[in-house]
Amino acid sequence: MRDFYPEDMAVRNTIFEAWMNTARMFGFAQYDSCVVESLDLLKRKAGEEIVEQIYSFTDKSGRELALRPEMTPTLARMIAAKQGSLTFPLKWFTIAQCFRYERMSRGRKREHYQWNMDIIGEESASAEAEVVAAGIEALFSLGFNKADFQVHFSSRALLSDLLTSLGVEQQYHQNAFLALDKHGKISDAEISEMLTESAVDKNNISKIFNLLTVSSLNDAADILGKQTPSIQNINLFMALLSSYNLADVMKFDIAVVRGLAYYTGIVFEAFDTMKEFRAIFGGGRYDNLLKDVGGQPASGVGLGFGDVVVSELMENKNKIQVNTTSPTLAIGYMEDEQRSTAMTITAAIRSTSSPVDLATHSESAKTFFSRANKGGFNKAIYVGPDDVASGKIRIKDMITRTEQEQNITDIVLH
Ligand code: HAM
C-alpha cells in the first residue's frame, strides 16, 4: 500500500483536480461509496483476473466482504437500488480508492485511485464518444498533447460477429475475449491452453488467433462481407470524435478486448505513444451489468483512469507542474510577548483568503529567516518588541531581499 508524503500529495492533488474539473466541464455529477463491498457483488464470473485479485475478509458477523478492486459493480448496485427515481441517461463520476492483490510492477500497485466516468441509459455511441473525449481532455489539462498518447479501441460486438462468421459458436465468445485480452501478456501456448480448458475446439483456437491479424475496419468488413451494425456503430463513434477534433488520436486495434467480463460493445484503452507504459485509462460499453445486479436492463458506458500510470508518465515527460496551495507568507516573532500581535496580523491576512504559516513558538530572527528561506516562502514578517511599540512591521520579500514597511493597523483593518 502507498504512503503519500506532502510532495506526493501535491502530485496526487494536481491529478485529482484535473479529473474533477474535467468531470464538471462535461456535466457529470459526483457520487461516492464505501471502499468495503459485499464480496458477492464483486465476484461475478470466474476467469477474470480481477476476481483472483480481490482482498476479501470475513467480518465479526460472518459476512463475506472485500476491499473493492473497481467501482463499476458498486455503481451498478447504487443505480439499481434507485433506478425508478433516477433520470436517464445519467452521467456520474467518482474518484475511488481501489485495491487489487496484483504482482507489483511499473504502473501496477496494490492500491490505486481511479477516476470513473459513466453514462447509464444511453444506447448510442455518443456515450462512448463523450466518455473518451473526457479522458482525453483530462490528459490535455495535465499537460499532455496529441503526440504523447493514443486511444486504442475495438468492439466486442464486432469481435463476436467475426467469431460467428468464422464458425466459433456464441457460447465460446466470452472465453475467447478473456483469452484474447491476454495476448502479448502471456505466451500463445498458455492462451491456447486457456481456450482448451474452456472446451473451445482446436480448429476454433487457430481461428481465434487469426482474428488478431485483422488490422482495419475494412479488413473486418471484408471478412463479414457487409457493414454490420457493429461496424456502423464504430463509424458513428469515430464521426462523433472527429466533431471534437479527436479522431486523430484514435487507433483501431483488434487486440484491445479488455479483461473484464461485463463489456459487450466498444472497448478502449489509452496508451503513451511508444506503448512503454501500461494503459492510462480503459473502459467500454456494458449492456448487462445493471440486470445482473438485480436492476432493470440498462446499458452503460464508462472509463476508469488510474493515478499511477499517469503520474509515472508525467514524471517521464517532465509534465509535473504541481499546483500548490501552501502559504507563501511566513510570520514569526521574537518573544512570547509578541505572539498575540503576530496572531492578530495573521488572522487579518488569512481573512483575505491569503494563506499564512504562523510560527508555533518564538525564535531568533536568524532562525526564523533561515527557516523561511528553506521553506520556500516568498514573503516573511518577523515581529519584535520594537515593531509592537512602533505599530509598524516590515514585510520582507524573500526573493528580491527588499523590505516594505506597513502600519499594523492598516493590515488589521485592511
Ligand atoms: P481497469 O482497466 O481494470 O478498468 O482499470 C482502469 C484503470 O485503472 C487502468 O487503466 C489503470 O489506469 C488503473 N489501474 C487498474 N489497476 C491498477 C493497479 N493495480 N495499479 C494502478 N493502477 C491501476 C476498470 O476497473 C473498469 N471498472 C473501468 C470502467 C468504468 N469501465 C466502465 N466504467
Coordinates of C-alpha atoms and ligand atoms in Angstrom, one line a residue:
M1 CA 0.0 0.0 0.0
R2 CA 1.1 3.5 -0.5
D3 CA 2.2 6.4 1.7
F4 CA 1.7 9.9 0.4
Y5 CA 4.3 12.4 1.7
P6 CA 3.4 16.1 1.1
E7 CA 5.3 16.1 -2.2
D8 CA 3.4 13.0 -3.3
M9 CA 0.1 14.6 -2.2
A10 CA 0.9 17.7 -4.3
V11 CA 1.1 15.4 -7.4
R12 CA -2.0 13.5 -6.4
N13 CA -4.0 16.7 -5.9
T14 CA -2.9 18.0 -9.3
I15 CA -4.2 14.8 -10.9
F16 CA -7.4 14.8 -8.8
E17 CA -8.1 18.5 -9.7
A18 CA -7.7 17.7 -13.5
W19 CA -10.2 14.8 -13.1
M20 CA -12.7 16.9 -11.0
N21 CA -12.5 19.9 -13.4
T22 CA -12.9 17.7 -16.5
A23 CA -15.9 15.9 -14.9
R24 CA -17.6 19.2 -14.2
M25 CA -16.8 20.6 -17.6
F26 CA -18.5 17.5 -19.1
G27 CA -21.6 17.8 -16.9
F28 CA -21.0 14.7 -14.7
A29 CA -22.4 14.5 -11.1
Q30 CA -20.2 13.2 -8.4
Y31 CA -21.1 10.1 -6.3
D32 CA -19.2 8.0 -3.7
S33 CA -19.4 4.8 -1.7
C34 CA -17.6 2.8 1.0
V35 CA -14.4 1.1 0.0
V36 CA -15.8 -2.1 1.6
E37 CA -18.2 -4.0 -0.6
S38 CA -20.0 -7.3 -0.4
L39 CA -17.8 -10.0 -1.9
D40 CA -20.7 -11.5 -3.7
L41 CA -21.3 -8.4 -5.8
L42 CA -17.6 -8.2 -6.8
K43 CA -17.1 -11.9 -7.6
R44 CA -19.3 -12.4 -10.6
K45 CA -18.0 -14.8 -13.3
A46 CA -14.8 -16.8 -12.9
G47 CA -11.9 -16.4 -15.3
E48 CA -11.4 -12.7 -14.7
E49 CA -8.1 -11.8 -13.3
I50 CA -9.7 -9.1 -11.1
V51 CA -11.6 -11.7 -9.2
E52 CA -8.5 -13.5 -8.2
Q53 CA -7.0 -10.2 -7.0
I54 CA -9.7 -9.3 -4.5
Y55 CA -8.7 -8.5 -0.9
S56 CA -11.5 -10.3 0.9
F57 CA -12.2 -11.0 4.5
T58 CA -15.0 -12.2 6.9
D59 CA -16.2 -9.7 9.4
K60 CA -17.2 -10.4 13.0
S61 CA -20.7 -11.3 12.0
G62 CA -19.5 -13.8 9.4
R63 CA -20.3 -11.5 6.4
E64 CA -18.0 -12.0 3.4
L65 CA -16.7 -8.6 2.5
A66 CA -13.9 -7.2 0.3
L67 CA -12.0 -4.0 -0.5
R68 CA -13.3 -3.0 -3.9
P69 CA -10.9 -3.7 -6.8
E70 CA -13.0 -1.4 -9.1
M71 CA -16.1 0.8 -8.8
T72 CA -18.3 -0.4 -11.7
P73 CA -20.2 -3.1 -9.7
T74 CA -20.8 -0.6 -6.9
L75 CA -22.1 2.0 -9.4
A76 CA -24.5 -0.7 -10.8
R77 CA -25.7 -1.6 -7.3
M78 CA -26.3 2.0 -6.4
I79 CA -28.2 2.7 -9.6
A80 CA -30.3 -0.5 -9.4
A81 CA -31.3 0.5 -5.8
K82 CA -32.9 3.8 -7.0
Q83 CA -33.5 3.1 -10.7
G84 CA -37.2 4.1 -10.5
S85 CA -36.4 7.6 -9.2
L86 CA -33.4 8.4 -11.3
T87 CA -33.5 10.3 -14.6
F88 CA -31.7 8.6 -17.6
P89 CA -29.3 9.0 -19.3
L90 CA -27.4 9.8 -16.2
K91 CA -23.8 10.9 -16.1
W92 CA -21.9 10.2 -12.8
F93 CA -18.3 10.3 -11.8
T94 CA -16.2 9.4 -8.8
I95 CA -12.6 9.2 -7.6
A96 CA -12.4 5.8 -5.9
Q97 CA -9.6 4.2 -4.0
C98 CA -9.3 0.6 -5.3
F99 CA -7.3 -2.4 -4.0
R100 CA -6.0 -5.3 -6.1
Y101 CA -3.7 -8.0 -5.0
E102 CA -1.5 -7.7 -8.1
R103 CA 2.1 -8.6 -8.8
M104 CA 3.7 -5.2 -8.2
S105 CA 5.2 -3.8 -11.4
R106 CA 5.6 -0.5 -13.1
G107 CA 2.2 1.1 -13.3
R108 CA 0.6 -1.6 -11.1
K109 CA 0.2 -1.2 -7.3
R110 CA -1.9 -3.0 -4.7
E111 CA -3.8 0.2 -4.1
H112 CA -4.7 3.0 -6.6
Y113 CA -7.1 5.8 -7.1
Q114 CA -9.3 5.5 -10.1
W115 CA -11.4 8.3 -11.7
N116 CA -14.6 6.8 -13.1
M117 CA -16.9 8.5 -15.6
D118 CA -20.0 6.5 -16.5
I119 CA -23.1 7.2 -18.6
I120 CA -26.1 4.9 -17.9
G121 CA -29.1 4.6 -20.2
E122 CA -27.7 5.9 -23.5
E123 CA -27.7 3.3 -26.3
S124 CA -26.0 5.4 -28.9
A125 CA -22.2 5.8 -29.4
S126 CA -22.5 9.4 -28.3
A127 CA -22.0 8.0 -24.8
E128 CA -18.7 6.3 -25.8
A129 CA -17.6 9.5 -27.6
E130 CA -18.3 11.7 -24.6
V131 CA -16.5 9.5 -22.1
V132 CA -13.5 9.0 -24.3
A133 CA -13.4 12.8 -25.0
A134 CA -13.4 13.4 -21.3
G135 CA -10.5 11.0 -20.7
I136 CA -8.5 12.8 -23.4
E137 CA -9.4 16.3 -22.0
A138 CA -8.1 15.3 -18.6
L139 CA -4.8 14.3 -20.3
F140 CA -4.7 17.7 -22.1
S141 CA -5.3 19.5 -18.8
L142 CA -2.4 17.6 -17.2
G143 CA -0.1 19.0 -19.9
F144 CA -0.1 16.2 -22.5
N145 CA -0.7 16.8 -26.1
K146 CA -1.8 14.7 -29.1
A147 CA 1.7 13.5 -29.8
D148 CA 2.0 11.9 -26.3
F149 CA -0.8 9.3 -26.4
Q150 CA -3.2 7.3 -28.5
V151 CA -6.6 5.7 -27.6
H152 CA -6.7 2.2 -29.0
F153 CA -10.2 0.8 -29.5
S154 CA -12.2 -2.1 -30.8
S155 CA -15.6 -3.6 -30.2
R156 CA -16.6 -6.9 -28.6
A157 CA -19.8 -6.8 -30.7
L158 CA -17.6 -6.7 -33.8
L159 CA -15.4 -9.5 -32.4
S160 CA -18.5 -11.5 -31.7
D161 CA -19.6 -11.0 -35.3
L162 CA -16.2 -12.0 -36.6
L163 CA -16.1 -15.1 -34.4
T164 CA -19.5 -16.1 -35.5
S165 CA -18.6 -15.7 -39.2
L166 CA -15.6 -17.9 -38.6
G167 CA -17.8 -20.6 -37.2
V168 CA -17.0 -20.2 -33.5
E169 CA -20.3 -20.6 -31.5
Q170 CA -21.6 -17.9 -29.3
Q171 CA -21.1 -19.9 -26.1
Y172 CA -17.3 -19.7 -26.6
H173 CA -17.2 -15.9 -27.3
Q174 CA -16.8 -14.8 -23.7
N175 CA -13.8 -17.2 -23.1
A176 CA -12.3 -16.1 -26.4
F177 CA -12.5 -12.4 -25.3
L178 CA -10.7 -13.2 -22.0
A179 CA -8.1 -15.2 -23.8
L180 CA -7.5 -12.6 -26.5
D181 CA -7.1 -10.0 -23.8
K182 CA -4.1 -12.0 -22.6
H183 CA -2.4 -11.7 -26.0
G184 CA 1.1 -10.2 -25.6
K185 CA 0.9 -10.6 -21.8
I186 CA 1.3 -14.4 -21.6
S187 CA 2.5 -16.9 -24.3
D188 CA 0.3 -18.0 -27.1
A189 CA 0.7 -21.6 -25.8
E190 CA -0.8 -20.5 -22.5
I191 CA -3.6 -18.8 -24.3
S192 CA -4.3 -22.0 -26.3
E193 CA -4.4 -23.9 -23.0
M194 CA -6.9 -21.4 -21.5
L195 CA -9.1 -21.9 -24.6
T196 CA -8.8 -25.7 -24.5
E197 CA -9.8 -25.6 -20.8
S198 CA -12.9 -23.7 -21.8
A199 CA -13.8 -26.5 -24.2
V200 CA -13.1 -24.5 -27.3
D201 CA -12.1 -27.0 -30.0
K202 CA -8.7 -27.0 -31.7
N203 CA -9.9 -25.7 -35.1
N204 CA -11.5 -22.7 -33.5
I205 CA -8.4 -21.9 -31.5
S206 CA -6.4 -21.1 -34.6
K207 CA -9.4 -19.1 -36.0
I208 CA -9.4 -17.0 -32.8
F209 CA -5.7 -16.3 -33.2
N210 CA -6.2 -15.4 -36.8
L211 CA -8.5 -12.6 -35.8
L212 CA -5.6 -10.8 -34.4
T213 CA -4.3 -10.2 -37.9
V214 CA -7.4 -8.0 -38.7
S215 CA -5.8 -4.6 -38.9
S216 CA -8.6 -2.3 -40.1
L217 CA -12.3 -1.9 -40.1
N218 CA -12.2 -2.6 -43.9
D219 CA -10.5 -5.9 -43.2
A220 CA -13.2 -6.7 -40.7
A221 CA -16.0 -5.7 -43.2
D222 CA -14.3 -7.9 -45.9
I223 CA -14.4 -11.0 -43.6
L224 CA -18.0 -10.2 -42.7
G225 CA -18.9 -9.5 -46.3
K226 CA -21.1 -6.5 -45.2
Q227 CA -21.3 -3.4 -43.0
T228 CA -22.8 -4.9 -39.8
P229 CA -24.4 -2.7 -37.1
S230 CA -21.2 -3.3 -35.0
I231 CA -19.2 -1.6 -37.8
Q232 CA -21.7 1.2 -38.3
N233 CA -21.6 1.9 -34.6
I234 CA -17.8 2.2 -34.7
N235 CA -18.1 4.6 -37.7
L236 CA -20.6 6.7 -35.7
F237 CA -18.2 6.7 -32.7
M238 CA -15.4 8.0 -34.9
A239 CA -17.5 10.6 -36.6
L240 CA -18.6 12.0 -33.3
L241 CA -15.0 12.1 -32.1
S242 CA -14.0 13.9 -35.2
S243 CA -16.5 16.6 -34.4
Y244 CA -14.5 17.1 -31.2
N245 CA -11.4 17.1 -33.4
L246 CA -10.1 14.0 -31.7
A247 CA -10.3 11.4 -34.4
D248 CA -6.5 11.7 -35.0
V249 CA -5.6 10.2 -31.5
M250 CA -7.9 7.2 -32.1
K251 CA -6.4 3.9 -33.4
F252 CA -8.5 0.8 -34.3
D253 CA -6.8 -2.1 -32.6
I254 CA -8.5 -5.5 -32.7
A255 CA -6.2 -6.7 -29.8
V256 CA -8.0 -4.3 -27.3
V257 CA -10.5 -6.6 -25.7
R258 CA -10.3 -5.7 -22.0
G259 CA -10.0 -8.2 -19.2
L260 CA -13.4 -7.6 -17.5
A261 CA -16.2 -9.9 -18.5
Y262 CA -19.0 -7.4 -18.5
Y263 CA -18.1 -5.4 -21.6
T264 CA -20.3 -6.0 -24.6
G265 CA -19.7 -3.2 -27.1
I266 CA -17.0 -0.7 -28.0
V267 CA -13.9 -1.1 -25.7
F268 CA -10.9 1.3 -25.5
E269 CA -7.6 1.8 -23.8
A270 CA -5.3 4.9 -23.8
F271 CA -1.6 4.3 -24.1
D272 CA 1.5 6.5 -24.3
T273 CA 2.5 6.7 -28.0
M274 CA 5.5 4.4 -27.6
K275 CA 3.4 2.0 -25.6
E276 CA 6.1 1.8 -22.9
F277 CA 3.7 2.1 -20.0
R278 CA 0.5 0.2 -19.1
A279 CA -2.9 1.6 -20.0
I280 CA -3.5 5.1 -18.8
F281 CA -7.3 4.6 -18.9
G282 CA -9.6 2.0 -20.1
G283 CA -13.3 1.3 -20.5
G284 CA -16.2 0.4 -22.7
R285 CA -19.9 -0.4 -23.0
Y286 CA -21.5 -2.9 -20.7
D287 CA -25.1 -3.9 -21.6
N288 CA -25.9 -6.5 -18.9
L289 CA -24.4 -5.3 -15.6
L290 CA -27.5 -3.5 -14.3
K291 CA -29.7 -6.5 -15.0
D292 CA -27.1 -8.8 -13.5
V293 CA -27.1 -7.0 -10.2
G294 CA -30.9 -7.1 -10.0
G295 CA -31.8 -3.9 -11.7
Q296 CA -33.9 -3.2 -14.8
P297 CA -31.9 -3.7 -18.0
A298 CA -29.9 -0.5 -18.9
S299 CA -26.8 -0.1 -21.0
G300 CA -23.8 1.6 -19.5
V301 CA -20.6 3.1 -20.8
G302 CA -17.7 4.2 -18.7
L303 CA -14.0 4.5 -18.2
G304 CA -11.5 4.0 -15.3
F305 CA -8.5 6.3 -15.3
G306 CA -5.9 5.4 -12.6
D307 CA -3.5 7.8 -10.9
V308 CA -0.4 5.5 -11.0
V309 CA 0.4 5.3 -14.8
V310 CA -0.4 8.9 -15.5
S311 CA 1.9 10.1 -12.7
E312 CA 4.7 7.9 -14.0
L313 CA 4.1 9.3 -17.4
M314 CA 4.1 12.9 -16.1
E315 CA 7.4 12.3 -14.4
N316 CA 8.8 10.6 -17.5
K317 CA 7.8 13.5 -19.7
N318 CA 8.6 16.3 -17.2
K319 CA 5.0 17.3 -17.0
I320 CA 4.8 17.6 -13.3
Q321 CA 3.6 21.1 -12.7
V322 CA 2.2 20.9 -9.2
N323 CA -0.5 23.3 -8.2
T324 CA 0.4 24.2 -4.6
T325 CA -1.8 26.0 -2.2
S326 CA 0.8 26.1 0.5
P327 CA 1.4 29.5 2.2
T328 CA 3.7 32.0 0.5
L329 CA 3.9 34.1 3.7
A330 CA 5.6 33.2 6.9
I331 CA 5.1 35.1 10.1
G332 CA 7.4 34.7 13.2
Y333 CA 8.0 36.6 16.5
M334 CA 11.0 37.1 18.8
E335 CA 9.3 36.6 22.2
D336 CA 6.1 35.2 23.6
E337 CA 5.0 38.8 24.3
Q338 CA 4.7 39.5 20.6
R339 CA 2.8 36.3 19.8
S340 CA -0.6 38.0 20.2
T341 CA 0.3 40.8 17.8
A342 CA 1.6 38.2 15.3
M343 CA -1.6 36.3 15.6
T344 CA -3.8 39.4 15.0
I345 CA -1.8 40.2 11.8
T346 CA -2.0 36.5 10.8
A347 CA -5.8 36.4 11.3
A348 CA -6.3 39.6 9.3
I349 CA -4.3 38.4 6.4
R350 CA -5.9 34.9 6.4
S351 CA -9.3 36.7 6.3
T352 CA -8.4 38.0 2.9
S353 CA -8.0 34.3 1.8
S354 CA -4.2 34.5 1.7
P355 CA -2.6 31.6 3.5
V356 CA -0.1 32.3 6.3
D357 CA 2.3 30.0 8.1
L358 CA 2.5 31.3 11.6
A359 CA 5.4 30.2 13.8
T360 CA 4.4 27.8 16.6
H361 CA 6.9 29.3 19.0
S362 CA 9.2 32.3 19.5
E363 CA 12.6 32.3 17.8
S364 CA 15.6 34.4 16.9
A365 CA 15.4 36.5 13.7
K366 CA 18.3 34.3 12.3
T367 CA 16.4 31.1 12.9
F368 CA 13.2 32.5 11.6
F369 CA 14.6 33.9 8.3
S370 CA 16.7 30.8 7.7
R371 CA 13.6 28.6 8.2
A372 CA 11.5 30.9 5.9
N373 CA 14.2 30.6 3.3
K374 CA 14.4 26.8 3.4
G375 CA 10.6 26.6 3.4
G376 CA 10.5 28.4 0.0
F377 CA 8.3 31.3 1.3
N378 CA 8.1 34.4 -0.9
K379 CA 7.5 36.8 1.9
A380 CA 8.2 36.9 5.6
I381 CA 7.2 39.1 8.6
Y382 CA 9.1 39.0 11.8
V383 CA 7.6 40.7 14.8
G384 CA 9.9 42.0 17.6
P385 CA 9.3 44.2 20.6
D386 CA 10.2 47.4 18.7
D387 CA 7.6 46.6 16.0
V388 CA 4.9 46.3 18.6
A389 CA 6.0 49.6 20.2
S390 CA 6.1 51.5 16.9
G391 CA 3.0 49.9 15.4
K392 CA 4.8 49.2 12.2
I393 CA 6.1 45.9 10.7
R394 CA 8.3 45.2 7.8
I395 CA 7.3 42.7 5.0
K396 CA 10.4 41.1 3.6
D397 CA 10.4 39.9 0.0
M398 CA 12.5 36.8 0.3
I399 CA 13.3 36.8 -3.4
T400 CA 14.4 40.4 -4.0
R401 CA 15.6 40.8 -0.4
T402 CA 13.8 44.1 -0.1
E403 CA 11.6 45.3 2.7
Q404 CA 8.4 47.2 2.8
E405 CA 7.1 48.9 5.9
Q406 CA 3.4 48.9 6.9
N407 CA 1.3 50.1 9.8
I408 CA -0.1 47.2 11.8
T409 CA -3.5 48.9 12.0
D410 CA -3.6 49.2 8.1
I411 CA -3.2 45.4 7.9
V412 CA -5.7 44.6 10.6
L413 CA -8.3 47.0 9.3
H414 CA -7.4 46.3 5.6
Ligands
HAM1 P1 -9.4 -1.4 -15.5 O1 -8.9 -1.4 -16.9 O2 -9.3 -2.6 -14.7 O3 -11.0 -1.0 -15.6 O4 -8.8 -0.2 -14.7 C1 -8.9 1.1 -15.2 C2 -7.6 1.9 -14.9 O5 -7.2 1.8 -13.6 C3 -6.3 1.3 -15.6 O6 -6.2 1.7 -17.0 C4 -5.2 1.8 -14.8 O7 -5.0 3.2 -15.1 C5 -5.9 1.8 -13.4 N1 -5.5 0.6 -12.6 C6 -6.1 -0.6 -12.6 N2 -5.5 -1.5 -11.8 C7 -4.4 -0.8 -11.3 C8 -3.3 -1.1 -10.3 N3 -3.3 -2.3 -9.8 N4 -2.4 -0.2 -10.0 C9 -2.5 1.0 -10.6 N5 -3.5 1.4 -11.5 C10 -4.4 0.5 -11.8 C11 -11.9 -0.9 -14.6 O8 -11.6 -1.0 -13.4 C12 -13.3 -0.6 -15.0 N6 -14.1 -0.8 -13.9 C13 -13.3 0.8 -15.6 C14 -14.7 1.1 -16.1 C15 -15.5 2.1 -15.5 N7 -15.4 0.5 -17.1 C16 -16.6 1.1 -17.2 N8 -16.7 2.0 -16.2

